[in-house]
Amino acid sequence: MDASPILQINNIEVIYNKAVQVLRGLSLAVPRGRIVALLGSNGAGKTTTLKAVSRLLDLEDGEMPKGEVRFDGRDVRHLAAHELVRSGLSHVMEGRHVFEDLTVEENLVAATYALTGRKAVKADFDLVYGYFPRLHERRRGLAGYLSGGEQQMLAIGRALLARPKLMLLDEPSLGLSPVLVDSIFDIIARINAEQGVSMLLVEQNASVALSVAHYGYIMEMGKVVIDGTSQRLKADADVREFYLGIG
Ligand code: ATP
């Protein structure tokens, strides 16, 4: 088996509008088959890191982040976002972005076509509904009428249709009740274990993220300040005080 990380980021720098430096030499790795949490306070640059990987950065034409992004063994900084999806990288964005005027099932059909270039087949629906039975119940309802948690399920389900090797997840807990957060994270852990999908997980909710992640990075002001196994981070006094809120 290939022992290289599925994702390796080396010394990434991102400057918005040629003026605001948001990432300052950030490096991290996601080993194959693992869940890695990327934590840190508001504005630390977590979302920007995911966008630098998936090529969704809002930079001026032709501008590139500095540094190296290696996905599945190759430098992908020059690939377009849709080429990256085809090579196995799915980005589940904050805010979900489902098509509100389409039904749940139509969202899945559209996503299959957009992500893979082929029509959806039974195996596609089975894959998504197997993890999210609630979406099966709501399959003929408009996505715009789903609850926040159900829309999050749809966003993750849609990303699954591309059969990704790596999923980038941006704040899956955002705006959800504690019960729903637990159930979404259970499913994230199952998708990782059963489908072998590696994951880079951005979260404000550090304790829930570290409950499913194998490894974690904490970033501040655009670079990594602490990293370690989830177990080590959960035992670290500073992490407990500043990120987990337990003194
Ligand atoms: P949050 O948890 O609040 O989303 P974050 O760690 O994900 O925070 P980012 O969203 O990456 O942080 O933002 C980092 C900084 O970059 C913030 O100060 C933000 O205002 C700034 N920023 C983000 N996107 C842009 C943009 N398109 N143009 C200019 N500045 C931006």
XYZ file of C-alpha atoms and ligand atoms in Angstrom:
278
model
C 0.000 0.000 0.000
C 1.094 3.575 -0.705
C 2.447 4.971 2.577
C 2.604 8.599 1.430
C -0.002 10.932 2.961
C -3.141 11.443 0.838
C -2.647 15.180 1.430
C 0.528 17.073 2.211
C 0.596 20.852 2.446
C 3.986 22.518 2.730
C 4.584 26.168 3.601
C 1.408 27.520 2.075
C 0.976 31.283 1.988
C -2.216 33.018 0.931
C -2.561 36.773 0.565
C -6.034 38.136 -0.266
C -6.247 41.181 -2.548
C -2.459 41.406 -2.545
C -2.789 42.934 0.936
C -4.141 40.627 3.649
C -1.869 37.717 4.470
C -4.054 34.965 5.895
C -1.851 31.865 5.669
C 1.757 32.258 6.756
C 3.733 29.155 5.926
C 1.164 26.556 6.949
C 2.152 22.883 6.731
C 0.126 19.792 7.564
C -0.478 16.231 6.411
C -3.445 13.868 6.244
C -2.333 10.212 6.306
C -4.318 7.818 4.130
C -7.475 6.512 5.791
C -7.308 8.986 8.678
C -9.448 11.826 10.003
C -7.423 14.949 10.756
C -8.985 17.902 12.583
C -7.955 21.478 11.835
C -8.896 23.664 14.779
C -8.369 27.262 15.858
C -10.213 30.435 16.703
C -12.317 32.570 14.379
C -10.348 34.027 11.512
C -7.285 31.804 12.059
C -7.428 30.766 8.405
C -9.049 27.323 8.548
C -11.542 27.847 5.735
C -8.843 29.495 3.634
C -6.669 26.397 4.101
C -9.413 24.134 2.721
C -9.967 26.494 -0.211
C -6.252 26.590 -0.964
C -6.357 22.787 -1.247
C -9.525 22.541 -3.359
C -8.664 25.551 -5.561
C -11.735 27.514 -4.508
C -9.732 30.522 -3.373
C -11.078 33.867 -4.338
C -7.767 35.257 -5.647
C -7.073 37.439 -8.621
C -6.902 35.700 -11.997
C -3.959 33.387 -12.306
C -2.690 34.086 -8.792
C -1.508 30.970 -6.944
C -1.023 30.330 -3.278
C 2.697 30.035 -2.539
C 3.970 26.694 -1.277
C 3.134 23.124 -2.155
C -0.120 21.135 -2.112
C 0.407 17.436 -2.831
C -2.733 15.325 -3.220
C -2.399 11.580 -3.747
C 1.301 11.953 -4.525
C 1.258 14.843 -6.984
C 1.477 18.613 -6.933
C -2.059 19.825 -7.661
C -1.724 23.566 -7.375
C -2.177 23.937 -11.117
C -5.332 21.804 -11.378
C -8.762 23.464 -11.596
C -11.343 22.730 -8.895
C -13.364 20.360 -11.143
C -10.223 18.412 -12.125
C -9.444 17.895 -8.457
C -12.940 16.532 -7.815
C -12.466 14.010 -10.633
C -9.158 12.945 -9.108
C -10.843 12.159 -5.773
C -11.049 15.294 -3.683
C -14.462 16.501 -2.413
C -15.004 19.758 -0.539
C -18.113 20.062 1.646
C -18.363 23.800 2.128
C -19.607 25.726 5.109
C -23.174 26.883 4.441
C -24.018 23.675 2.546
C -24.995 25.167 -0.829
C -27.733 22.711 -1.788
C -30.090 23.512 -4.688
C -33.097 24.679 -2.697
C -35.605 24.526 -5.583
C -34.777 20.900 -6.417
C -35.921 17.868 -4.457
C -33.437 15.878 -2.410
C -33.298 13.208 -5.099
C -32.882 15.779 -7.875
C -29.954 17.249 -5.925
C -28.336 13.803 -5.912
C -28.989 13.305 -9.627
C -27.498 16.717 -10.438
C -24.492 16.112 -8.203
C -23.755 12.703 -9.708
C -23.762 14.200 -13.165
C -21.677 17.220 -12.170
C -19.150 15.200 -10.194
C -18.775 12.099 -12.315
C -20.179 12.996 -15.762
C -22.594 10.039 -15.692
C -26.225 9.462 -14.774
C -27.103 8.488 -11.209
C -27.762 4.767 -10.740
C -29.304 2.785 -7.891
C -25.906 2.278 -6.233
C -25.502 6.044 -5.912
C -28.813 6.485 -4.121
C -28.193 3.389 -1.978
C -24.832 4.749 -0.875
C -26.270 8.083 0.272
C -29.563 6.777 1.706
C -27.672 3.989 3.497
C -25.857 6.599 5.586
C -28.736 9.063 5.716
C -32.096 7.258 5.945
C -33.677 10.623 6.771
C -32.830 11.813 3.250
C -34.615 8.788 1.839
C -37.738 9.781 3.786
C -37.468 13.332 2.436
C -36.339 12.363 -1.081
C -39.323 13.912 -2.857
C -39.294 17.106 -0.753
C -37.628 20.329 -1.820
C -34.125 20.702 -0.412
C -34.996 24.278 0.579
C -37.475 22.905 3.141
C -34.947 20.617 4.846
C -33.735 21.475 8.340
C -30.140 22.657 8.799
C -29.082 19.165 9.874
C -30.768 17.528 6.886
C -29.117 20.008 4.519
C -25.776 19.141 6.087
C -26.564 15.453 5.461
C -27.394 16.247 1.842
C -24.151 18.188 1.408
C -22.096 15.278 2.767
C -24.140 12.734 0.804
C -23.613 14.669 -2.398
C -19.858 14.771 -1.842
C -19.886 10.997 -1.326
C -21.256 10.492 -4.833
C -17.868 11.373 -6.269
C -16.441 8.352 -4.361
C -13.712 10.614 -2.954
C -10.360 9.547 -1.552
C -10.275 12.706 0.579
C -13.134 14.792 1.898
C -12.632 18.344 3.137
C -15.345 19.163 5.669
C -15.894 22.768 6.731
C -17.714 23.156 10.056
C -20.222 20.311 9.779
C -21.498 21.160 13.280
C -22.377 24.759 12.442
C -25.885 25.716 13.607
C -26.910 22.186 14.618
C -28.357 21.015 17.932
C -26.026 18.903 20.124
C -27.990 15.726 19.333
C -27.692 16.305 15.591
C -24.010 17.161 15.906
C -23.408 13.783 17.559
C -25.323 11.948 14.876
C -23.547 13.748 11.986
C -20.160 12.989 13.552
C -21.075 9.324 14.045
C -21.823 9.142 10.334
C -18.578 10.946 9.440
C -16.669 8.354 11.481
C -18.555 5.508 9.762
C -17.901 6.874 6.274
C -14.210 7.058 7.161
C -14.096 3.536 8.582
C -16.345 1.810 6.024
C -15.503 3.665 2.807
C -11.861 4.375 3.652
C -12.376 8.080 2.891
C -9.634 10.229 4.454
C -10.872 13.477 5.949
C -9.624 16.936 6.781
C -12.149 18.368 9.197
C -12.356 22.076 10.072
C -14.264 22.717 13.279
C -14.968 25.381 15.892
C -16.285 22.620 18.115
C -12.901 21.198 19.116
C -14.118 18.560 21.523
C -16.492 16.899 19.067
C -13.848 17.075 16.316
C -11.219 15.440 18.525
C -13.700 12.723 19.463
C -13.638 11.389 15.877
C -10.254 12.603 14.573
C -7.070 10.560 14.829
C -4.826 13.608 14.752
C -5.281 17.347 15.154
C -3.650 20.615 14.192
C -4.382 23.886 15.929
C -3.736 27.015 13.928
C -3.521 30.665 14.878
C -2.792 33.630 12.621
C -2.259 31.489 9.572
C 0.068 28.825 10.869
C 0.120 25.701 12.989
C 0.860 26.311 16.662
C 0.240 22.851 18.167
C -0.274 19.427 16.644
C -0.531 15.896 17.928
C -2.704 12.823 18.242
C -6.226 13.572 19.427
C -5.421 11.805 22.675
C -2.375 13.998 23.273
C -4.255 17.190 22.415
C -7.124 16.304 24.710
C -4.605 15.874 27.560
C -2.679 19.103 26.826
C -3.341 21.787 29.469
C -3.300 24.731 26.997
C -5.563 22.947 24.532
C -7.962 22.084 27.337
C -8.068 25.653 28.579
C -8.160 27.605 25.316
C -9.874 25.279 22.847
C -11.885 22.770 24.835
C -13.037 25.196 27.532
C -12.083 22.831 30.372
C -9.522 24.274 32.770
P -14.026 31.139 10.759
O -14.074 30.010 11.692
O -14.488 32.435 11.350
O -14.622 30.852 9.395
P -11.397 30.649 9.680
O -10.311 30.179 10.579
O -12.043 29.637 8.817
O -12.466 31.411 10.527
P -10.944 32.140 7.266
O -12.379 32.093 6.868
O -9.981 31.330 6.518
O -10.777 31.815 8.821
O -10.516 33.670 7.239
C -9.239 34.118 7.680
C -9.127 35.618 7.464
O -9.141 35.897 6.054
C -10.255 36.432 8.080
O -9.690 37.578 8.668
C -11.112 36.794 6.886
O -11.752 38.026 7.092
C -10.108 36.877 5.753
N -10.703 36.526 4.434
C -11.357 35.384 4.144
N -11.762 35.367 2.844
C -11.352 36.535 2.295
C -11.453 37.129 1.001
N -12.057 36.494 -0.004
N -10.911 38.351 0.830
C -10.298 38.986 1.842
N -10.161 38.492 3.087
C -10.680 37.285 3.332
